[in-house]
Coordinates of C-alpha atoms in Angstrom, one line a residue:
M20 CA 27.2 -26.0 0.2
L21 CA 27.7 -22.9 2.3
R22 CA 28.6 -22.7 6.0
L23 CA 28.1 -19.5 8.0
D24 CA 29.6 -19.2 11.5
A25 CA 28.9 -16.1 13.7
D26 CA 28.9 -15.2 17.4
R27 CA 25.2 -15.7 17.7
L28 CA 22.0 -16.7 15.8
I29 CA 18.5 -15.4 16.1
D30 CA 16.3 -18.1 14.5
G31 CA 12.9 -16.2 14.7
V32 CA 11.4 -19.0 16.9
A33 CA 13.2 -19.0 20.2
D34 CA 12.9 -16.1 22.6
R35 CA 16.7 -15.8 22.9
A36 CA 19.7 -16.1 20.6
S37 CA 21.9 -19.1 20.5
A38 CA 25.6 -18.4 20.9
P39 CA 27.7 -19.2 19.0
G40 CA 25.5 -19.6 15.9
S41 CA 26.0 -21.5 12.7
L42 CA 24.1 -22.4 9.5
L43 CA 24.7 -25.0 6.9
I44 CA 23.1 -24.3 3.6
D45 CA 22.6 -26.9 0.8
G46 CA 21.3 -25.4 -2.4
D47 CA 18.5 -23.0 -1.6
R48 CA 17.6 -24.6 1.8
I49 CA 18.9 -24.6 5.3
A50 CA 20.4 -28.0 6.1
A51 CA 21.2 -27.3 9.7
A52 CA 20.9 -24.4 12.1
G53 CA 22.2 -23.7 15.6
R54 CA 25.6 -24.2 17.2
P55 CA 28.6 -24.6 14.9
A56 CA 28.3 -27.7 12.9
G57 CA 31.8 -29.0 13.3
G58 CA 32.4 -32.6 12.8
P59 CA 33.6 -34.5 9.8
G60 CA 32.8 -33.1 6.4
T61 CA 31.7 -29.6 7.4
D62 CA 34.9 -28.1 6.0
A63 CA 35.2 -30.6 3.1
P64 CA 36.0 -29.5 -0.4
G65 CA 32.9 -28.0 -2.0
I66 CA 31.8 -26.2 1.1
L67 CA 32.3 -22.5 1.2
H68 CA 32.9 -21.5 4.8
I69 CA 32.4 -17.9 5.8
A70 CA 33.4 -16.8 9.3
L71 CA 31.6 -13.8 10.7
P72 CA 33.2 -12.8 14.0
G73 CA 31.3 -10.3 16.0
C74 CA 28.1 -10.9 13.9
T75 CA 24.6 -12.1 14.4
L76 CA 22.7 -14.3 11.9
L77 CA 19.0 -13.6 11.4
P78 CA 16.3 -14.6 9.0
G79 CA 16.0 -12.4 5.9
F80 CA 13.8 -9.3 6.5
T81 CA 10.4 -8.7 4.9
D82 CA 9.3 -5.1 4.0
F83 CA 5.6 -5.5 4.3
H84 CA 4.7 -2.2 2.6
T85 CA 6.8 -0.7 -0.2
H86 CA 6.7 0.3 -3.9
A87 CA 9.3 -0.3 -6.6
G88 CA 8.1 2.6 -8.8
I89 CA 8.7 5.4 -6.3
D90 CA 11.3 6.3 -3.7
T91 CA 10.1 8.3 -0.7
R92 CA 13.7 9.2 0.2
R93 CA 13.0 11.9 -2.5
G94 CA 9.9 14.1 -3.3
A95 CA 7.9 14.5 -6.5
L96 CA 6.3 11.1 -6.2
S97 CA 3.9 11.6 -9.1
A98 CA 6.7 12.5 -11.5
Q99 CA 8.7 9.4 -10.3
A100 CA 5.7 7.1 -10.8
H101 CA 5.1 8.4 -14.4
E102 CA 8.7 8.1 -15.7
P103 CA 9.1 6.4 -19.1
P104 CA 9.0 2.6 -18.7
A105 CA 12.7 2.1 -19.4
V106 CA 13.7 4.7 -16.8
S107 CA 11.1 3.5 -14.3
A108 CA 12.4 -0.1 -14.6
G109 CA 16.0 0.9 -14.2
N110 CA 15.2 3.0 -11.1
A111 CA 13.1 0.3 -9.6
L112 CA 16.0 -2.2 -9.9
G113 CA 18.3 0.2 -8.1
R114 CA 15.8 0.7 -5.3
L115 CA 15.4 -3.1 -4.9
Q116 CA 19.2 -3.4 -4.7
D117 CA 19.2 -0.9 -1.9
D118 CA 16.5 -3.0 -0.2
L119 CA 18.7 -6.2 -0.6
R120 CA 21.7 -4.4 0.9
G121 CA 19.5 -3.5 3.8
G122 CA 18.7 -7.1 4.5
V123 CA 15.3 -7.3 2.8
T124 CA 14.9 -10.6 1.0
T125 CA 11.1 -10.4 0.6
A126 CA 9.2 -7.2 -0.3
R127 CA 5.4 -6.7 -0.5
L128 CA 4.7 -4.1 -3.2
C129 CA 1.5 -2.2 -2.5
G130 CA 0.8 -1.0 -6.0
D131 CA 2.8 0.3 -9.0
L132 CA 1.8 1.7 -12.3
G133 CA 1.8 -0.1 -15.6
G134 CA 2.3 -3.6 -14.3
L135 CA 5.8 -2.7 -13.1
D136 CA 5.5 -4.9 -10.0
L137 CA 4.2 -7.9 -12.0
R138 CA 7.0 -7.7 -14.5
L139 CA 9.7 -7.3 -11.8
R140 CA 8.3 -10.3 -9.9
A141 CA 8.4 -12.4 -13.1
E142 CA 12.0 -11.5 -13.9
I143 CA 13.2 -12.1 -10.3
D144 CA 11.4 -15.4 -10.1
A145 CA 12.9 -16.5 -13.4
G146 CA 16.4 -15.6 -12.1
R147 CA 17.0 -13.1 -14.9
I148 CA 17.5 -10.2 -12.4
V149 CA 18.5 -10.2 -8.7
G150 CA 16.1 -8.7 -6.2
P151 CA 14.0 -9.5 -3.1
R152 CA 11.3 -12.0 -3.5
L153 CA 8.2 -10.0 -4.4
V154 CA 4.6 -10.1 -3.3
V155 CA 2.6 -7.8 -5.5
A156 CA -0.8 -5.9 -5.6
G157 CA -0.9 -4.8 -9.3
R158 CA -3.4 -2.0 -9.9
A159 CA -4.2 0.0 -6.8
I160 CA -7.7 1.6 -6.6
K161 CA -8.9 4.9 -5.0
S162 CA -11.7 7.4 -5.2
P163 CA -11.3 10.3 -7.7
R164 CA -12.3 12.6 -4.8
G165 CA -9.2 11.6 -2.7
G166 CA -5.8 13.1 -2.8
G167 CA -2.4 11.5 -3.0
G168 CA -2.0 8.0 -4.4
A169 CA 0.8 8.6 -6.9
I170 CA 0.9 4.9 -7.7
V171 CA -2.9 4.4 -8.2
S172 CA -4.0 3.0 -11.5
V173 CA -7.8 3.0 -11.2
T174 CA -9.9 5.9 -9.8
T175 CA -13.6 5.1 -9.2
D176 CA -16.3 5.3 -6.7
D177 CA -18.4 2.6 -8.4
A178 CA -18.5 -0.6 -6.5
R179 CA -19.1 -2.7 -9.6
E180 CA -16.0 -1.2 -11.3
I181 CA -14.0 -1.9 -8.1
G182 CA -15.1 -5.5 -8.3
R183 CA -14.1 -5.7 -12.0
T184 CA -10.7 -4.2 -11.3
V185 CA -10.1 -6.7 -8.6
E186 CA -11.0 -9.6 -10.9
A187 CA -8.7 -8.2 -13.6
N188 CA -5.9 -8.0 -11.0
L189 CA -6.5 -11.5 -9.9
A190 CA -6.4 -12.7 -13.5
D191 CA -3.0 -11.0 -13.9
G192 CA -1.7 -12.8 -10.9
A193 CA -1.8 -10.2 -8.2
D194 CA -1.1 -11.7 -4.7
F195 CA -3.4 -9.2 -2.9
I196 CA -5.6 -6.2 -3.5
K197 CA -4.8 -2.6 -2.5
L198 CA -7.4 0.1 -1.9
F199 CA -7.1 3.7 -0.8
V200 CA -9.9 4.4 1.8
S201 CA -8.6 7.6 3.3
D202 CA -6.7 10.7 2.2
G203 CA -3.0 11.3 2.8
V204 CA -0.7 13.8 4.5
G205 CA 1.0 15.3 1.4
D206 CA -1.4 18.2 0.9
P207 CA -1.8 20.5 3.9
A208 CA -5.2 21.6 2.5
R209 CA -6.6 18.1 2.8
E210 CA -7.7 16.3 5.9
P211 CA -5.7 13.0 6.2
T212 CA -8.5 11.1 7.9
A213 CA -11.1 12.1 5.3
C214 CA -12.5 8.8 3.9
Y215 CA -13.9 8.2 0.5
Y216 CA -14.7 4.5 0.5
G217 CA -17.4 3.0 2.7
E218 CA -18.4 -0.6 3.5
A219 CA -19.9 -1.2 0.1
Q220 CA -16.8 -0.3 -1.9
V221 CA -14.5 -2.4 0.4
A222 CA -16.9 -5.3 0.3
A223 CA -16.9 -5.1 -3.5
A224 CA -13.2 -5.7 -3.4
V225 CA -13.3 -8.3 -0.7
R226 CA -15.8 -10.6 -2.3
P227 CA -13.8 -11.6 -5.4
A228 CA -10.5 -11.5 -3.5
R229 CA -11.8 -13.9 -0.8
A230 CA -13.2 -16.2 -3.5
A231 CA -9.6 -16.4 -4.9
G232 CA -8.0 -16.8 -1.5
R233 CA -6.5 -13.3 -1.6
R234 CA -6.5 -10.5 1.0
V235 CA -7.5 -6.9 0.7
A236 CA -5.4 -4.1 2.2
A237 CA -6.2 -0.4 2.4
H238 CA -4.3 2.8 2.9
L239 CA -6.2 4.1 5.9
L240 CA -5.0 6.8 8.3
G241 CA -8.1 7.0 10.5
G242 CA -11.5 8.6 10.4
S243 CA -15.0 7.3 9.8
G244 CA -13.8 4.8 7.2
V245 CA -12.1 2.6 9.8
A246 CA -15.4 1.0 11.0
D247 CA -16.8 0.9 7.4
A248 CA -13.6 -0.8 6.1
I249 CA -13.4 -3.4 8.8
G250 CA -17.2 -4.0 8.4
G251 CA -16.6 -4.6 4.7
G252 CA -14.1 -7.3 5.5
L253 CA -10.8 -5.5 5.2
D254 CA -7.8 -7.7 6.0
V255 CA -4.9 -5.3 6.4
I256 CA -4.7 -1.7 7.4
E257 CA -1.7 0.2 5.9
H258 CA -0.3 2.9 8.2
G259 CA -3.2 3.6 10.7
W260 CA -1.3 6.7 11.9
F261 CA -4.2 8.6 13.5
F262 CA -6.4 5.8 14.9
T263 CA -8.4 6.6 18.0
D264 CA -8.7 4.3 21.0
A265 CA -12.2 3.3 19.7
D266 CA -10.6 2.5 16.3
L267 CA -8.0 0.3 18.0
D268 CA -10.8 -1.4 20.0
L269 CA -12.4 -2.3 16.7
V270 CA -9.1 -3.5 15.3
A271 CA -8.6 -5.7 18.3
R272 CA -12.1 -7.3 18.2
H273 CA -11.6 -8.2 14.5
E274 CA -7.9 -9.1 14.8
T275 CA -7.2 -6.9 11.8
L276 CA -3.5 -6.7 10.8
I277 CA -1.8 -3.3 10.9
T278 CA 1.3 -2.4 8.9
L279 CA 3.3 0.2 10.9
T280 CA 5.2 2.6 8.7
L281 CA 6.8 5.4 10.7
G282 CA 10.0 6.3 8.8
V283 CA 8.3 7.9 5.8
L284 CA 6.7 10.4 8.1
C285 CA 9.0 10.6 11.1
G286 CA 12.4 9.3 10.1
P287 CA 15.5 11.2 8.8
Y288 CA 15.5 9.5 5.4
G289 CA 11.8 10.0 4.4
H290 CA 11.5 13.2 2.2
A291 CA 8.3 12.5 0.3
F292 CA 6.5 15.5 1.7
G293 CA 7.2 19.3 1.9
D294 CA 10.3 20.6 3.6
T295 CA 9.4 24.3 4.2
P296 CA 9.5 25.4 7.9
A297 CA 5.7 25.4 8.1
E298 CA 5.5 22.0 6.5
S299 CA 8.2 20.6 8.8
E300 CA 6.2 21.8 11.8
R301 CA 3.0 20.3 10.5
L302 CA 4.6 17.0 9.7
A303 CA 6.3 16.9 13.1
R304 CA 2.9 17.1 14.8
L305 CA 1.5 14.4 12.6
G306 CA 4.6 12.3 13.2
A307 CA 4.2 12.6 17.0
A308 CA 0.6 11.5 16.6
A309 CA 1.6 8.5 14.5
Q310 CA 4.2 7.5 17.0
E311 CA 1.6 7.6 19.8
T312 CA -0.7 5.3 17.9
A313 CA 2.1 2.9 17.2
R314 CA 3.0 2.9 20.9
K315 CA -0.6 1.9 21.7
V316 CA -0.6 -0.8 19.1
I317 CA 2.5 -2.3 20.7
A318 CA 1.3 -1.9 24.3
R319 CA -2.1 -3.5 23.5
G320 CA -0.4 -6.5 21.7
L321 CA -2.3 -6.0 18.5
R322 CA -1.4 -7.8 15.3
Y323 CA 1.2 -5.8 13.4
V324 CA 4.1 -6.0 11.0
V325 CA 6.4 -3.2 9.6
G326 CA 7.1 -1.6 6.2
T327 CA 9.0 1.4 4.9
D328 CA 6.5 2.8 2.3
A329 CA 9.3 3.0 -0.2
V330 CA 12.0 4.5 2.1
H331 CA 14.3 2.0 0.3
G332 CA 17.1 0.4 2.2
H333 CA 15.8 1.4 5.7
L334 CA 13.5 -1.3 7.0
T335 CA 15.8 -1.7 10.0
D336 CA 14.9 1.8 11.0
E337 CA 11.3 0.7 11.3
V338 CA 12.4 -2.1 13.7
A339 CA 14.4 0.4 15.7
W340 CA 11.3 2.6 16.0
L341 CA 9.4 -0.3 17.6
V342 CA 12.0 -0.6 20.4
V343 CA 12.0 3.1 21.0
L344 CA 8.2 2.9 21.4
G345 CA 8.3 0.1 24.0
E346 CA 8.6 -3.2 22.1
A347 CA 11.0 -5.9 23.2
P348 CA 13.9 -6.2 20.8
M349 CA 13.1 -9.9 19.9
R350 CA 9.5 -9.1 19.2
A351 CA 10.5 -6.1 17.1
I352 CA 12.8 -8.3 15.0
Q353 CA 10.0 -10.9 14.6
A354 CA 7.8 -8.1 13.2
A355 CA 10.2 -8.0 10.2
T356 CA 10.9 -11.8 10.0
A357 CA 8.6 -14.6 11.4
R358 CA 5.4 -12.6 11.7
P359 CA 5.2 -11.2 8.1
A360 CA 6.1 -14.6 6.7
A361 CA 3.2 -16.1 8.6
E362 CA 0.9 -13.3 7.4
L363 CA 1.9 -14.0 3.8
G364 CA 1.2 -17.7 4.2
M365 CA 4.9 -18.5 3.9
A366 CA 5.7 -19.6 7.4
D367 CA 6.7 -23.1 6.1
R368 CA 9.3 -21.5 3.9
L369 CA 10.4 -18.1 5.2
G370 CA 10.9 -16.0 8.3
T371 CA 12.8 -18.4 10.5
L372 CA 16.2 -20.1 10.4
E373 CA 15.2 -23.8 10.6
A374 CA 16.3 -26.9 8.7
G375 CA 14.2 -27.2 5.5
R376 CA 13.4 -23.5 5.3
L377 CA 14.5 -21.4 2.3
A378 CA 18.0 -20.0 3.1
D379 CA 17.2 -16.3 3.4
V380 CA 19.8 -15.0 5.9
V381 CA 21.1 -11.7 7.1
A382 CA 24.4 -11.2 9.1
V383 CA 24.7 -8.0 11.0
E384 CA 27.7 -6.6 13.0
G385 CA 27.0 -6.7 16.7
D386 CA 24.1 -8.0 18.9
P387 CA 20.7 -6.4 18.0
L388 CA 19.2 -7.8 21.2
A389 CA 21.6 -5.5 23.2
D390 CA 21.6 -2.7 20.7
I391 CA 18.9 -2.7 18.0
S392 CA 20.9 -0.3 15.8
A393 CA 23.1 -3.3 15.0
L394 CA 20.5 -4.2 12.5
R395 CA 21.7 -1.3 10.3
R396 CA 25.2 -2.8 10.0
V397 CA 24.5 -5.4 7.4
R398 CA 27.5 -7.5 6.6
L399 CA 26.1 -10.4 4.5
V400 CA 22.8 -11.1 2.8
V401 CA 21.8 -14.6 1.4
K402 CA 18.6 -15.1 -0.5
G403 CA 17.6 -18.7 -1.4
G404 CA 21.1 -19.9 -0.7
R405 CA 22.7 -17.4 -3.0
I406 CA 25.0 -14.6 -1.6
V407 CA 23.5 -11.4 -2.9
Y408 CA 25.5 -8.9 -0.8
H409 CA 28.7 -9.1 1.1
A410 CA 30.3 -6.0 2.7
G411 CA 34.0 -5.9 2.1
F412 CA 36.2 -6.4 5.1
G413 CA 37.4 -2.8 4.9
E414 CA 34.0 -1.4 4.1
R415 CA 31.7 0.2 6.7
S416 CA 28.4 -1.6 6.2
D417 CA 26.4 1.2 8.0
G418 CA 27.0 3.5 5.1
A419 CA 29.2 5.9 7.0

């Protein structure tokens, strides 16, 4: 058994922290949560007791949009995605370790080449390698007319082929389906909100996915494809950086989920795109527009979660962006804990620190409700009752 004692605990359910906070973990499950357990037997032989003075305990974080096969902290994404299999697997493991050290215990992989995400999930689930719990899309699909999409496996405009690819993904064990409806921001000669899939193509993916109880998500930055994609039954919008007020009205009416991903475009660690002065100016304009959209999503109370888009190890920056843009710290934290667990259908197992839940726990130095940047100072990470990261007492856990 494992006992963790800290100054406070954010359980993902209550609207405030409990202080002090304690967890008792038995095997892979939380046995008790709340105030220090104390009492007979809690320090008995066989119980590992870790005191974390000055720290806050939280549920493990979920990165709702990332990729194992690329790292957007660097450029040349297509070259990264097409590395030899052995190199790609080794690099992917390193990226997932960075995610773990950042507190991510569950990661939703939105497409990787060559079945990399499926293989990684199998190895992690079998306990042969250590990494976040993975939710995977398998082969991503886009139009041959669109740009970007370094991780895309299938390019087609044919609705029947889209349907066949979805069925093949489902047969392989994909947890959800990933489409690319709009263009991207990497090529200044292309319009980011140009859309190449309409209602027919999205519906072709949605029909077999729904029949199998799976969701369909789409890279969608804005444009005419918003109405078509939602009309086709799209479940999750990835990014949504340049949505108009009318687009957000439609999202609200259909209660469509949005994954906010600001760091890859706006943050200091995302370097997936050009870094010339002209490019930096263009990307700054696009980043300002994306922030304004996110601000509206927050102010209107729309359904959203957060992801990094492969800025590995920096999910907590996404949570900090939310607070900067007007979100309450507790709701911002829940966007990376309780809410994504519910959206993944895992609310009975993950996302909160309650008795009976899987013991996915993060300890951070400080109080994130008073200073959201405390989330960056990860001291301890537990996944399924197993300690997967513990910053040394003399080690700065913020990377400085």
